[in-house]
CSV table of C-alpha atoms in Angstrom, one decimal:
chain,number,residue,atom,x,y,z
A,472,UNK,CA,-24.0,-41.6,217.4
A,473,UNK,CA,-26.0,-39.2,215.3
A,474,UNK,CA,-26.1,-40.1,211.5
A,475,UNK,CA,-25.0,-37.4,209.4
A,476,UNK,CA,-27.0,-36.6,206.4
A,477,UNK,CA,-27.2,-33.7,204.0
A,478,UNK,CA,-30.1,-32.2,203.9
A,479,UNK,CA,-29.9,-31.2,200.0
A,480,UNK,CA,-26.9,-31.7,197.6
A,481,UNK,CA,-24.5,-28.1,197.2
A,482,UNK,CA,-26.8,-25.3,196.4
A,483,UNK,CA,-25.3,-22.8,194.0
A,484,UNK,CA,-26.4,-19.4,194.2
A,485,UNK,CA,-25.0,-17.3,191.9
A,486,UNK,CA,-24.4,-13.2,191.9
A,487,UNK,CA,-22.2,-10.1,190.4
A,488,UNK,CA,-19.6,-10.7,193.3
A,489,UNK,CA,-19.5,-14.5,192.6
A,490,UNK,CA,-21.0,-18.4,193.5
A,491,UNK,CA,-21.7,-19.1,197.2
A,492,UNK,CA,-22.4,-23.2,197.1
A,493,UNK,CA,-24.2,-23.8,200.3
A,494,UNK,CA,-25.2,-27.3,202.2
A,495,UNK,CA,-26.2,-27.8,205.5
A,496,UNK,CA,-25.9,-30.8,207.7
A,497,UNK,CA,-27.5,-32.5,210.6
A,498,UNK,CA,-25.8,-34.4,213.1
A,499,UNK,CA,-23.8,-33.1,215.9
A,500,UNK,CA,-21.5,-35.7,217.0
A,501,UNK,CA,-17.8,-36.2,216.6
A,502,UNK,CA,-18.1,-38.3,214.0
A,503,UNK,CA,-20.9,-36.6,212.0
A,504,UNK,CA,-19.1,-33.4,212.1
A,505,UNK,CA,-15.9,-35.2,211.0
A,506,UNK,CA,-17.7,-36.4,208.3
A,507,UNK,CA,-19.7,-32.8,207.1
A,508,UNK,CA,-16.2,-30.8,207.3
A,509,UNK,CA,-14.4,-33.5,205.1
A,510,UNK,CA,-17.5,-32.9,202.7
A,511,UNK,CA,-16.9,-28.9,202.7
A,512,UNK,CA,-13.0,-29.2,202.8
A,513,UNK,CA,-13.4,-31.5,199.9
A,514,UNK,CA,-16.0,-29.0,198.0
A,515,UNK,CA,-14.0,-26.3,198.5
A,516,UNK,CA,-10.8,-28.3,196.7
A,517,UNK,CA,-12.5,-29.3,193.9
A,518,UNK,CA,-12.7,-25.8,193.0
A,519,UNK,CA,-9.8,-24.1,193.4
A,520,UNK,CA,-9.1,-24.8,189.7
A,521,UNK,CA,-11.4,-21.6,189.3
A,522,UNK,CA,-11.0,-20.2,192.5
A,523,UNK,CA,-7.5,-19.3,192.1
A,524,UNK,CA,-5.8,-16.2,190.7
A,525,UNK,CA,-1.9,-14.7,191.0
A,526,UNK,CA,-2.7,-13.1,194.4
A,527,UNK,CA,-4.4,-16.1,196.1
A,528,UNK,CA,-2.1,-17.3,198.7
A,529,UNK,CA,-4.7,-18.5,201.1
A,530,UNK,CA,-7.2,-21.3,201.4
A,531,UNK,CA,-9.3,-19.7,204.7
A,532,UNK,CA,-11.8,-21.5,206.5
A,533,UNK,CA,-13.7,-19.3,208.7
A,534,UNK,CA,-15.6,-20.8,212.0
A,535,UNK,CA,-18.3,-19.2,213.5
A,536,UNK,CA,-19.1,-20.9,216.9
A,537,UNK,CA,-22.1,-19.2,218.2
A,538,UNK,CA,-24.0,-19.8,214.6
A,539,UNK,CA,-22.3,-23.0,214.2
A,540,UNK,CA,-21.4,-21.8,210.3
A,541,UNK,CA,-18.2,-22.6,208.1
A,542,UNK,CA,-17.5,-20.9,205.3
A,543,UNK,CA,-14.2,-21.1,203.3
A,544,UNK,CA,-12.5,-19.1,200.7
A,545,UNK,CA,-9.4,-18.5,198.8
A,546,UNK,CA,-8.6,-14.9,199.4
A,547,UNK,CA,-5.3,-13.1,199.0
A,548,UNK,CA,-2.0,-12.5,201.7
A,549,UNK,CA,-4.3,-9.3,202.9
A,550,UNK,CA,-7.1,-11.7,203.5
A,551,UNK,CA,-9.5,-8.7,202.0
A,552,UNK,CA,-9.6,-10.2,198.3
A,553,UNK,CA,-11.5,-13.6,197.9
A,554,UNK,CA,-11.8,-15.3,195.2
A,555,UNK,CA,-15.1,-15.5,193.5
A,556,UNK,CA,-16.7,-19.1,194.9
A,557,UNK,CA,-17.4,-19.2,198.9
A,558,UNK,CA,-18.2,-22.6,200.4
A,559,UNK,CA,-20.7,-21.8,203.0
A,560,UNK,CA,-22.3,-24.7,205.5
A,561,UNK,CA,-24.9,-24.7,208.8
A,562,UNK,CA,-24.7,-27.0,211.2
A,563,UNK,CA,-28.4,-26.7,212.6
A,564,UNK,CA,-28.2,-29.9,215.1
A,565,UNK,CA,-24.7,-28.3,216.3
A,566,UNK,CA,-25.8,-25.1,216.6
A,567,UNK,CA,-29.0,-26.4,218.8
A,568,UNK,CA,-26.0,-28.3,221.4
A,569,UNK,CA,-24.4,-25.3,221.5
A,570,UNK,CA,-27.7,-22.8,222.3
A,571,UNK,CA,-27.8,-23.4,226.3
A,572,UNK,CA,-24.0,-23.2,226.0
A,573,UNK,CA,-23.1,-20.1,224.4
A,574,UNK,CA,-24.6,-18.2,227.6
A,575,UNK,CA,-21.8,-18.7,230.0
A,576,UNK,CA,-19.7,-21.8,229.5
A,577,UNK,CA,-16.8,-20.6,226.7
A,578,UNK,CA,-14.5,-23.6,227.7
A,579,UNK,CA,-17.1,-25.9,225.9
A,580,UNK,CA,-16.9,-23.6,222.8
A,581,UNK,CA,-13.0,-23.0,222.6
A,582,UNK,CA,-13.1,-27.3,223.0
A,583,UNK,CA,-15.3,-27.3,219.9
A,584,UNK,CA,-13.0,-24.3,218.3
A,585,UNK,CA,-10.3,-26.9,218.8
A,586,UNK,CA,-12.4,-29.6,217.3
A,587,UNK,CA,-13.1,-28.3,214.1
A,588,UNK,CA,-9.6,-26.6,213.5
A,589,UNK,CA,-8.4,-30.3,213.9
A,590,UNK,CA,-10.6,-32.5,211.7
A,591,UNK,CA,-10.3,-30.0,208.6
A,592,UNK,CA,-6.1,-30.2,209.7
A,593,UNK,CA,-6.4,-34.0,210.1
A,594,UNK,CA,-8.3,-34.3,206.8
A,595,UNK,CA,-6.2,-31.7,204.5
A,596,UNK,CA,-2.8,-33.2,205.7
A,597,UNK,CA,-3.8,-36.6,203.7
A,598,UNK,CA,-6.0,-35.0,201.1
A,599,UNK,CA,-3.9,-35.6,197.7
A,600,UNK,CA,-5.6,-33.4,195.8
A,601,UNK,CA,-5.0,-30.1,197.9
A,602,UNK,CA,-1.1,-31.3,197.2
A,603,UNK,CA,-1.9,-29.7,193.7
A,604,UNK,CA,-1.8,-26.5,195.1
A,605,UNK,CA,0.5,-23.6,196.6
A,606,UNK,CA,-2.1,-22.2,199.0
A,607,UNK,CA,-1.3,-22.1,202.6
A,608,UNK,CA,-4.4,-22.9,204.8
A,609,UNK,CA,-5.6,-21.5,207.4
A,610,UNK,CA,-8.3,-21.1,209.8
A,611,UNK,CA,-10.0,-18.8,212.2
A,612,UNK,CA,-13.3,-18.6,214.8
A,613,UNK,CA,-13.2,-14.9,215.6
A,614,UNK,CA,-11.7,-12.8,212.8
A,615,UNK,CA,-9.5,-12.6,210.0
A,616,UNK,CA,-6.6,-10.9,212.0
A,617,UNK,CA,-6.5,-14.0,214.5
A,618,UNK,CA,-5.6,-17.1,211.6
A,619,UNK,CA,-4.0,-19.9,212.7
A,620,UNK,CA,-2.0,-22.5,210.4
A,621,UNK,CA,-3.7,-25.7,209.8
């Protein structure tokens, strides 16, 4: 079992289009993985006090297999407006697993696909605090035209 650890706390970079807070985490087991989405769902919750506005309608979580990368944002029913903070995380141990992978075997990807959409379901379904809100979340690893319901 690999030990998840941060490797810093949530960098904040800041710009004209808005805050990206960034992290990145090692481990690339079940459980660390678990553990490191919890930690980005849970970011990305405690600030939606600030991420929302009238049009927000979506909380978005966006997977990028090949990279091994999640980023979430609140972003609008068009899924073209985001709000101003993106949570953005690497996954460098994953992302090595996945290296010889990602050349021919896309059953082992869709399984991880599966993975991830169902530890940040499992986790938001108990998370009292995203209760507080009317955003519907969602989730993607292709593009924003393929969201699926968590």
């Amino acid at each position: 079992m690999a030990n998840i650890v941060t490797l810093s706390p949530w960098q904040q970079q800041s710009s004209a289009q808005g805050t990206v807070y960034l992290n990145c985490f090692n481990g690339y087991d079940q459980p660390a993985l678990k553990h490191a989405l919890e930690n980005c769902a849970a970011k990305a919750v405690s600030l939606l006090d600030t991420a929302i506005d009238d049009d927000s309608l979506y909380l978005l979580f966006e997977w990028n297999p090949l990279a091994a990368e999640l980023q979430v944002v609140v972003t609008d029913a068009t899924k073209q407006r985001d709000s101003a903070h993106t949570i953005q995380a690497q996954f460098p141990d994953l992302r090595a697993q996945l290296h010889p992978v990602e050349s021919g075997n896309s059953a082992s990807i869709d399984a991880l696909n599966e993975t991830v959409k169902f530890l940040l379901s499992d986790f938001l379904a108990s998370y009292s605090p995203f209760f507080s809100y009317s955003l519907v979340a969602i989730f993607h690893s292709s593009s924003r035209a393929e969201t699926q319901l968590l």
